[in-house]
Coordinates of C-alpha atoms in Angstrom, one line a residue:
X24 CA 91.0 188.1 -55.9
X25 CA 89.8 191.5 -54.8
X26 CA 86.6 191.1 -56.8
X27 CA 86.1 187.7 -55.1
X28 CA 86.4 189.3 -51.7
X29 CA 83.9 192.0 -52.6
X30 CA 81.4 189.5 -53.8
X31 CA 81.8 187.5 -50.5
X32 CA 81.3 190.8 -48.5
X33 CA 78.1 191.5 -50.4
X34 CA 76.8 188.0 -49.8
X35 CA 77.6 188.4 -46.1
X36 CA 75.7 191.7 -45.9
X37 CA 72.7 190.5 -47.7
X38 CA 72.5 187.3 -45.6
X39 CA 72.5 189.3 -42.3
X40 CA 69.2 191.1 -43.1
X41 CA 66.9 188.2 -42.3
X42 CA 68.4 187.8 -38.8
X43 CA 67.9 191.5 -38.0
X44 CA 64.2 190.9 -38.9
X45 CA 63.9 187.9 -36.5
X46 CA 63.0 190.0 -33.5
X47 CA 60.4 191.9 -35.6
X48 CA 58.9 188.6 -36.7
X49 CA 58.7 187.3 -33.1
X50 CA 57.0 190.6 -32.3
X51 CA 54.5 190.1 -35.1
X52 CA 53.1 187.1 -33.1
X53 CA 52.4 189.5 -30.2
X54 CA 50.9 192.5 -32.2
X55 CA 49.4 193.3 -35.6
X56 CA 51.2 196.6 -35.5
X57 CA 54.4 194.7 -36.3
X58 CA 52.9 194.3 -39.8
X59 CA 53.1 198.0 -40.4
X60 CA 56.9 198.1 -39.8
X61 CA 59.2 196.4 -42.2
X62 CA 62.0 198.7 -41.2
X63 CA 64.8 197.3 -39.3
X64 CA 63.9 199.4 -36.2
X65 CA 62.3 196.3 -34.6
X66 CA 62.7 197.9 -31.2
X67 CA 60.6 200.8 -32.1
X68 CA 57.9 198.6 -33.5
X69 CA 58.0 196.7 -30.3
X70 CA 57.2 200.0 -28.5
X71 CA 54.3 200.5 -30.8
X72 CA 53.2 197.0 -29.9
X73 CA 53.2 198.1 -26.3
X74 CA 50.9 200.9 -27.2
X75 CA 48.8 198.3 -28.9
X76 CA 48.5 196.7 -25.5
X77 CA 47.3 200.0 -24.1
X78 CA 44.8 200.0 -26.9
X79 CA 43.5 196.8 -25.3
X80 CA 43.1 198.7 -22.1
X81 CA 41.1 201.3 -24.1
X82 CA 38.9 198.3 -25.1
X83 CA 38.2 197.8 -21.4
X84 CA 37.2 201.4 -21.4
X85 CA 34.5 200.3 -24.0
X86 CA 33.3 197.8 -21.5
X87 CA 33.0 200.8 -19.1
X88 CA 30.5 202.2 -21.6
X89 CA 28.6 198.9 -21.5
X90 CA 28.6 199.5 -17.7
X91 CA 26.9 202.7 -18.4
X92 CA 24.0 200.8 -19.8
X93 CA 24.0 199.3 -16.3
X94 CA 22.8 202.7 -15.3
X95 CA 19.5 201.6 -16.7
X96 CA 19.8 199.5 -13.7
X97 CA 18.7 202.7 -12.1
X98 CA 15.6 202.3 -14.1
X99 CA 15.2 199.0 -12.3
X100 CA 14.8 201.0 -9.1
X101 CA 11.9 202.9 -10.7
X102 CA 8.5 201.4 -9.8
X103 CA 7.8 198.6 -12.3
X104 CA 4.2 199.9 -12.9
X105 CA 2.1 199.3 -14.8
X106 CA 2.4 195.6 -15.3
X107 CA 2.1 194.5 -18.9
X108 CA -1.3 193.3 -20.1
X109 CA -4.2 194.1 -22.4
X110 CA -3.6 197.4 -24.2
X111 CA -1.3 200.2 -23.2
X112 CA -2.0 201.5 -19.7
X113 CA -0.6 204.8 -18.4
X114 CA -1.3 207.4 -15.7
X115 CA -1.4 207.2 -11.9
X116 CA 0.2 203.8 -11.3
X117 CA 2.3 202.3 -8.5
X118 CA 1.8 202.0 -4.8
X119 CA -0.8 204.8 -4.7
X120 CA -2.9 202.8 -2.2
X121 CA -0.3 201.9 0.4
X122 CA -1.5 201.2 3.9
X123 CA -1.3 204.8 5.1
X124 CA -3.6 205.9 2.2
X125 CA -6.0 203.0 2.7
X126 CA -6.4 203.7 6.4
X127 CA -6.8 207.5 5.7
X128 CA -10.6 208.1 5.0
X129 CA -9.9 211.1 2.8
X130 CA -11.6 210.6 -0.6
X131 CA -9.0 210.4 -3.4
X132 CA -9.0 210.6 -7.2
X133 CA -6.6 208.6 -9.5
X134 CA -6.6 208.9 -13.3
X135 CA -5.5 206.4 -15.9
X136 CA -5.8 205.8 -19.6
X137 CA -6.1 202.5 -21.5
X138 CA -5.4 202.3 -25.2
X139 CA -6.7 199.0 -26.6
X140 CA -5.3 199.8 -30.1
X141 CA -6.6 197.7 -32.9
X142 CA -6.7 194.5 -30.8
X143 CA -9.6 195.7 -28.8
X144 CA -10.8 193.6 -25.8
X145 CA -8.5 190.6 -25.9
X146 CA -9.3 187.8 -23.4
X147 CA -6.0 186.1 -24.1
X148 CA -4.1 189.1 -22.7
X149 CA -5.9 189.2 -19.4
X150 CA -4.4 188.5 -16.0
X151 CA -5.5 185.4 -14.0
X152 CA -8.0 187.5 -12.0
X153 CA -9.3 189.3 -15.1
X154 CA -9.8 185.9 -16.8
X155 CA -11.8 184.6 -13.8
X156 CA -14.1 187.6 -13.8
X157 CA -14.6 187.2 -17.5
X158 CA -15.4 183.5 -17.1
X159 CA -17.7 184.0 -14.1
X160 CA -19.7 186.8 -15.7
X161 CA -21.8 189.1 -13.6
X162 CA -25.3 189.2 -12.2
X163 CA -26.9 190.7 -15.3
X164 CA -26.4 193.4 -18.0
X165 CA -23.6 193.7 -20.5
X166 CA -21.0 195.3 -18.3
X167 CA -18.7 192.3 -17.6
X168 CA -16.0 193.7 -20.0
X169 CA -15.9 197.0 -18.1
X170 CA -15.6 195.1 -14.8
X171 CA -12.7 193.1 -16.2
X172 CA -11.0 196.4 -17.3
X173 CA -11.6 197.9 -13.8
X174 CA -9.9 194.9 -12.2
X175 CA -7.1 194.9 -14.8
X176 CA -6.3 198.6 -14.0
X177 CA -6.1 197.8 -10.3
X178 CA -4.0 194.7 -10.8
X179 CA -1.6 196.3 -13.3
X180 CA -1.3 199.7 -11.4
X181 CA -1.5 198.6 -7.8
X182 CA -0.8 194.8 -7.8
X183 CA -4.4 194.1 -6.6
X184 CA -5.4 190.4 -6.2
X185 CA -8.9 189.2 -6.9
X186 CA -10.7 187.8 -3.8
X187 CA -14.3 187.4 -5.1
X188 CA -16.3 188.1 -8.2
X189 CA -19.7 189.6 -8.1
X190 CA -21.6 186.4 -7.8
X191 CA -19.4 185.1 -4.9
X192 CA -19.8 188.1 -2.5
X193 CA -22.0 187.3 0.5
X194 CA -24.6 189.9 1.7
X195 CA -26.9 190.0 4.7
X196 CA -29.7 191.1 2.4
X197 CA -29.4 189.3 -1.0
X198 CA -31.8 191.9 -2.6
X199 CA -30.0 194.9 -1.2
X200 CA -27.3 197.0 -2.7
X201 CA -24.2 195.1 -4.0
X202 CA -20.8 195.8 -5.3
X203 CA -19.0 194.3 -8.3
X204 CA -15.7 192.8 -7.0
X205 CA -13.6 192.3 -3.9
X206 CA -9.9 192.7 -4.2
X207 CA -6.9 192.6 -1.9
X208 CA -4.5 195.5 -1.7
X209 CA -1.5 195.4 0.7
X210 CA -3.3 193.0 2.9
X211 CA -6.6 195.0 3.0
X212 CA -9.9 193.9 1.6
X213 CA -11.3 196.5 -0.8
X214 CA -14.8 196.6 -2.5
X215 CA -14.9 197.7 -6.1
X216 CA -18.0 199.2 -7.7
X217 CA -17.8 199.7 -11.5
X218 CA -19.7 202.1 -13.7
X219 CA -19.3 203.6 -17.2
X220 CA -19.2 207.2 -18.3
X221 CA -20.9 207.1 -21.7
X222 CA -23.9 208.8 -23.3
X223 CA -26.1 208.0 -26.3
X224 CA -25.2 208.5 -29.1
X225 CA -21.8 207.6 -27.8
X226 CA -20.1 210.4 -29.7
X227 CA -22.3 213.1 -28.1
X228 CA -20.6 215.5 -25.6
X229 CA -20.5 214.1 -22.1
X230 CA -21.1 217.2 -19.9
X231 CA -20.2 217.9 -16.3
X232 CA -23.9 217.6 -15.5
X233 CA -24.0 214.1 -16.9
X234 CA -21.0 213.2 -14.9
X235 CA -22.4 214.7 -11.7
X236 CA -25.6 212.7 -12.1
X237 CA -23.6 209.5 -12.6
X238 CA -21.3 210.1 -9.6
X239 CA -24.1 211.2 -7.3
X240 CA -26.1 208.0 -8.0
X241 CA -23.1 205.6 -7.7
X242 CA -21.6 207.2 -4.7
X243 CA -24.9 207.0 -2.9
X244 CA -24.8 203.2 -3.3
X245 CA -21.4 202.8 -1.8
X246 CA -22.3 203.1 1.9
X247 CA -25.4 201.0 1.3
X248 CA -23.5 198.1 -0.1
X249 CA -20.9 198.5 2.6
X250 CA -23.6 198.2 5.2
X251 CA -25.1 195.2 3.4
X252 CA -22.0 193.0 3.0
X253 CA -21.8 190.0 5.3
X254 CA -19.1 190.1 8.0
X255 CA -16.9 187.4 6.3
X256 CA -16.6 189.6 3.2
X257 CA -16.5 193.0 4.9
X258 CA -14.1 195.5 3.2
X259 CA -12.0 198.3 4.7
X260 CA -13.3 200.8 2.1
X261 CA -14.5 200.9 -1.5
X262 CA -13.2 202.0 -4.9
X263 CA -15.5 203.5 -7.5
X264 CA -14.0 202.6 -10.9
X265 CA -15.3 204.8 -13.7
X266 CA -14.6 203.5 -17.2
X267 CA -14.9 206.6 -19.5
X268 CA -15.6 206.4 -23.2
X269 CA -13.1 209.1 -24.1
X270 CA -10.6 211.4 -22.4
X271 CA -13.1 214.2 -22.7
X272 CA -15.6 212.1 -20.7
X273 CA -12.9 211.6 -18.0
X274 CA -12.4 215.3 -17.8
X275 CA -16.1 215.8 -17.1
X276 CA -16.0 213.1 -14.4
X277 CA -13.0 214.8 -12.7
X278 CA -14.6 218.2 -12.8
X279 CA -17.8 216.8 -11.3
X280 CA -15.9 215.0 -8.6
X281 CA -14.1 218.2 -7.6
X282 CA -17.4 220.0 -7.2
X283 CA -19.2 217.4 -5.1
X284 CA -19.8 217.9 -1.4
X285 CA -17.5 216.0 1.0
X286 CA -20.4 214.0 2.4
X287 CA -21.3 212.7 -1.1
X288 CA -17.8 211.6 -1.8
X289 CA -17.5 210.0 1.7
X290 CA -14.3 207.9 2.0
X291 CA -14.5 206.6 -1.6
X292 CA -11.4 206.2 -3.8
X293 CA -12.3 207.2 -7.4
X294 CA -10.4 205.5 -10.3
X295 CA -11.2 207.1 -13.6
X296 CA -9.9 205.2 -16.7
X297 CA -10.4 206.8 -20.1
X298 CA -10.3 204.3 -22.9
X299 CA -9.0 204.7 -26.5
X300 CA -8.7 202.4 -29.5
X301 CA -11.1 199.7 -30.3
X302 CA -13.1 199.9 -27.1
X303 CA -16.7 199.5 -28.3
X304 CA -17.0 196.1 -26.5
X305 CA -16.7 197.9 -23.1
X306 CA -19.8 200.1 -23.7

């Protein structure tokens, strides 16, 4: 009889264990950490489940890190210049010619660099204005590519809009001095004269003397074309855009510009763009 009672007691003890695990099992549905605890201290594993919840809060901390990428939103506050386009453009870009600078007659120099890489001059990558200049062509010579690049630099660096191509500008004397483009900047009409700094052979050194001769000649034409333009196309001032065969050529242009007399520079804005990569089509 005593043996029978002992057996019954053992059965009763072994049958109670599943019930004490029930709370642990219900806790499993709330947290994976319940899986780590097969011990009967279901209450303790419940506490570790709570810390699992705080782990969830840590996850929100991770979201905080994603918020840090929002700090690149600060980059959004940085000027979005230059606009994407043909080749990689760098240098002096972004609101350089705001109204106060346009109205100030002080001559200015801006420097940019355009790397055309292996794609070279790619008409499919041009802006709408650049494509129009390319399609209209110019009044002679083989310089339309450089005129396109001059416009693209102003569009991508300053948000310039094309008003008229070379053949559309009206002059009082059709045989007098002309400019190459008319653009709009911040509501102002600006004439753009384009030239190229390159020697022959092309790889020969381009000296400061060469640059001085080029600038003196082109700057002398600026006031003449300004006086010749018809009233309906009259501009506020002119930009002389120099497309330079290599960065060394641009250095010579900049040195020559700095040495010129103030009356030679006048109120002209000089944009110097050194080109790299497959740029033979421009010269």
